[in-house]
């Protein structure tokens, strides 16, 4: 990972942490201000038109849940709850349910595992989290966890949004800002995911670098929204 980039991230992270300690309510206010930015990214990832108010409402509920879950234990129910909130108002039959059919992700030219493998793969993913967390830098760990969810693609739709929210949940739990991925970089993001999922010689560095840059941009935005000296 880029050491200079990580130093810059830690610089802004320390600024934010200092302000959080001085102003107990700052987290709540900041999360409210950051919400439109993160929802905009989710809309771009899932190609959700701004006119689909019911989908936007689902995104808003999932974001609120993400923020509320920062201090709680993570598990399989975390992913299911995120997906359930996303689609409770638009697709109740599949909201919070693993897919029952096979899937091909055209945006990344990827075919994920068969549907019957999903429960085992997700359970294994969460069982390995504590061990994996100790092996990597927190941002790298969050990036790899994000990729792993997309490798499994547990849902019929909404996988990119769920994985993105989960990425940010992990970052927030470790005291970082959100990964602010602007819509114009989504093409670069999909190419990075595609490279990381190649059956031969997969390459993860591009995705990790993009997410690391996105964290820095998110922290810069957070600092700009606060009266920091």
XYZ file of C-alpha atoms in Angstrom:
229
model
C 0.000 0.000 0.000
C 1.092 3.586 -0.680
C 2.779 4.788 2.543
C 2.421 8.500 1.733
C -1.272 8.010 1.034
C -1.723 6.206 4.347
C 0.113 8.993 6.187
C -2.252 11.555 4.678
C -5.227 9.430 5.670
C -3.959 9.134 9.250
C -3.435 12.904 9.388
C -7.104 13.603 8.589
C -8.239 10.670 10.706
C -6.519 12.145 13.764
C -8.143 15.512 13.103
C -11.558 13.891 12.976
C -10.941 11.790 16.085
C -9.851 14.890 18.017
C -13.032 16.703 17.077
C -15.188 13.685 17.919
C -13.762 13.677 21.447
C -14.423 17.398 21.889
C -17.926 17.321 20.408
C -19.925 14.176 21.274
C -22.722 15.012 18.813
C -20.429 15.576 15.859
C -20.700 11.999 14.618
C -24.452 12.236 14.231
C -24.307 15.565 12.435
C -21.470 14.476 10.170
C -23.202 11.233 9.233
C -26.267 13.237 8.258
C -24.170 15.481 6.013
C -22.275 12.595 4.415
C -25.402 10.585 3.698
C -26.260 12.160 0.296
C -22.716 11.546 -0.943
C -22.752 7.864 -0.060
C -26.263 7.368 -1.433
C -25.157 8.986 -4.683
C -22.412 6.377 -5.022
C -24.860 3.545 -4.316
C -27.208 4.886 -6.988
C -24.347 4.973 -9.492
C -23.196 1.446 -8.632
C -26.690 -0.018 -8.967
C -27.842 2.332 -11.760
C -30.736 3.646 -9.670
C -32.419 6.734 -11.187
C -32.857 9.667 -8.807
C -36.585 9.571 -9.613
C -37.066 6.159 -7.954
C -37.983 7.504 -4.537
C -38.796 4.087 -3.059
C -35.323 2.806 -3.932
C -33.733 5.951 -2.505
C -35.723 5.457 0.697
C -34.390 1.909 0.963
C -30.846 3.187 0.523
C -31.441 5.781 3.226
C -32.668 3.134 5.677
C -29.700 0.881 4.908
C -27.298 3.788 5.452
C -28.882 4.570 8.836
C -28.538 0.912 9.810
C -24.874 0.935 8.756
C -24.190 3.920 11.025
C -26.089 2.376 13.948
C -24.205 -0.928 13.598
C -20.706 0.533 13.960
C -20.402 -0.539 17.607
C -22.164 -3.911 17.346
C -20.855 -7.362 16.503
C -20.865 -8.179 12.803
C -22.299 -11.377 11.392
C -24.342 -12.917 8.629
C -27.407 -11.045 9.842
C -25.593 -7.754 9.142
C -25.524 -8.437 5.401
C -29.075 -9.774 5.396
C -30.341 -6.703 7.258
C -28.609 -4.303 4.864
C -30.193 -6.051 1.895
C -33.580 -6.304 3.587
C -33.672 -2.567 4.244
C -32.563 -1.823 0.682
C -35.426 -3.758 -0.887
C -38.162 -3.988 1.762
C -40.257 -1.392 -0.094
C -39.557 -2.552 -3.658
C -38.997 -6.328 -3.636
C -40.282 -7.867 -0.420
C -40.039 -11.386 -1.832
C -36.255 -11.218 -2.183
C -35.360 -8.579 0.415
C -32.887 -10.064 2.872
C -32.885 -13.420 1.061
C -29.977 -15.157 -0.615
C -30.432 -15.793 -4.319
C -31.931 -19.117 -5.377
C -30.629 -19.028 -8.924
C -27.273 -18.833 -10.626
C -26.024 -15.428 -11.679
C -23.752 -13.757 -14.221
C -22.533 -10.241 -13.471
C -22.345 -8.558 -16.857
C -20.716 -5.353 -15.567
C -17.641 -7.302 -14.495
C -17.995 -10.369 -16.758
C -18.034 -12.600 -13.685
C -19.937 -15.753 -12.801
C -20.159 -16.200 -9.004
C -20.549 -19.513 -7.148
C -23.721 -21.567 -7.413
C -26.578 -20.474 -5.171
C -26.430 -23.565 -2.949
C -22.881 -22.639 -1.910
C -23.814 -19.200 -0.592
C -24.777 -19.990 3.044
C -21.547 -21.904 3.629
C -19.383 -19.266 1.924
C -20.921 -16.402 3.904
C -20.605 -18.268 7.198
C -16.962 -19.044 6.434
C -16.371 -15.397 5.512
C -17.537 -14.181 8.920
C -15.779 -16.997 10.778
C -12.470 -15.915 9.223
C -12.912 -12.177 9.800
C -11.137 -11.938 13.155
C -8.120 -13.822 11.825
C -8.007 -11.878 8.556
C -8.295 -8.544 10.354
C -4.989 -9.230 12.124
C -3.164 -9.953 8.865
C -3.845 -6.708 6.985
C -3.946 -2.945 7.349
C -7.548 -1.936 8.233
C -8.164 -0.322 4.828
C -6.744 -3.336 3.011
C -8.848 -5.632 5.184
C -11.984 -3.618 4.389
C -11.127 -3.699 0.672
C -10.598 -7.461 0.679
C -13.843 -7.996 2.603
C -15.657 -5.832 0.068
C -14.211 -7.902 -2.770
C -15.075 -11.182 -1.045
C -18.747 -10.242 -0.812
C -18.695 -9.460 -4.531
C -16.928 -12.764 -5.210
C -19.820 -14.575 -3.545
C -22.581 -12.262 -4.853
C -25.074 -13.599 -2.305
C -28.123 -11.730 -3.638
C -29.983 -11.635 -6.932
C -29.477 -7.869 -7.043
C -27.999 -5.157 -4.860
C -24.645 -6.858 -4.281
C -22.569 -3.805 -5.207
C -24.514 -1.571 -2.840
C -24.448 -4.055 0.050
C -20.711 -4.608 -0.430
C -20.083 -0.845 -0.553
C -22.074 -0.223 2.633
C -20.269 -3.086 4.358
C -16.918 -1.664 3.242
C -17.783 1.644 4.875
C -19.077 -0.065 7.987
C -15.676 -1.717 8.446
C -13.868 1.573 7.829
C -16.026 3.445 10.345
C -15.470 0.732 12.948
C -11.723 1.330 12.666
C -12.083 5.093 12.982
C -11.669 6.011 9.312
C -13.897 8.188 7.178
C -16.164 6.828 4.475
C -14.740 5.731 1.133
C -16.046 8.520 -1.074
C -16.241 7.017 -4.568
C -17.642 9.631 -6.962
C -19.901 8.491 -9.780
C -17.365 9.412 -12.463
C -14.933 6.834 -11.009
C -17.403 3.952 -11.057
C -16.070 2.781 -14.424
C -12.582 2.569 -12.925
C -14.059 0.751 -9.942
C -15.755 -1.904 -12.081
C -12.524 -2.451 -14.015
C -10.668 -2.924 -10.720
C -13.258 -5.444 -9.533
C -13.015 -7.232 -12.875
C -9.215 -7.445 -12.578
C -9.491 -8.807 -9.031
C -11.844 -11.590 -10.155
C -9.841 -12.904 -13.098
C -9.568 -16.712 -12.887
C -5.872 -16.510 -13.823
C -3.501 -13.984 -12.210
C -6.122 -11.881 -10.379
C -4.887 -8.424 -9.393
C -6.164 -6.749 -6.219
C -3.817 -3.753 -5.963
C -5.866 -1.507 -8.265
C -8.987 -1.999 -6.156
C -7.150 -1.474 -2.874
C -5.497 1.680 -4.215
C -8.803 3.076 -5.478
C -10.512 2.437 -2.153
C -7.575 3.955 -0.258
C -7.792 7.118 -2.361
C -11.561 7.144 -1.782
C -11.011 7.000 1.994
C -8.686 10.002 1.797
C -11.252 11.942 -0.230
C -13.962 10.988 2.249
C -11.900 12.217 5.181
C -11.070 15.468 3.394
C -14.779 16.025 2.805
C -15.564 15.206 6.436
C -12.990 17.718 7.658
C -14.346 20.374 5.306
C -17.800 19.934 6.844
C -16.528 20.568 10.368
C -15.189 23.803 11.936
C -11.682 22.419 12.286
C -8.759 24.755 12.830
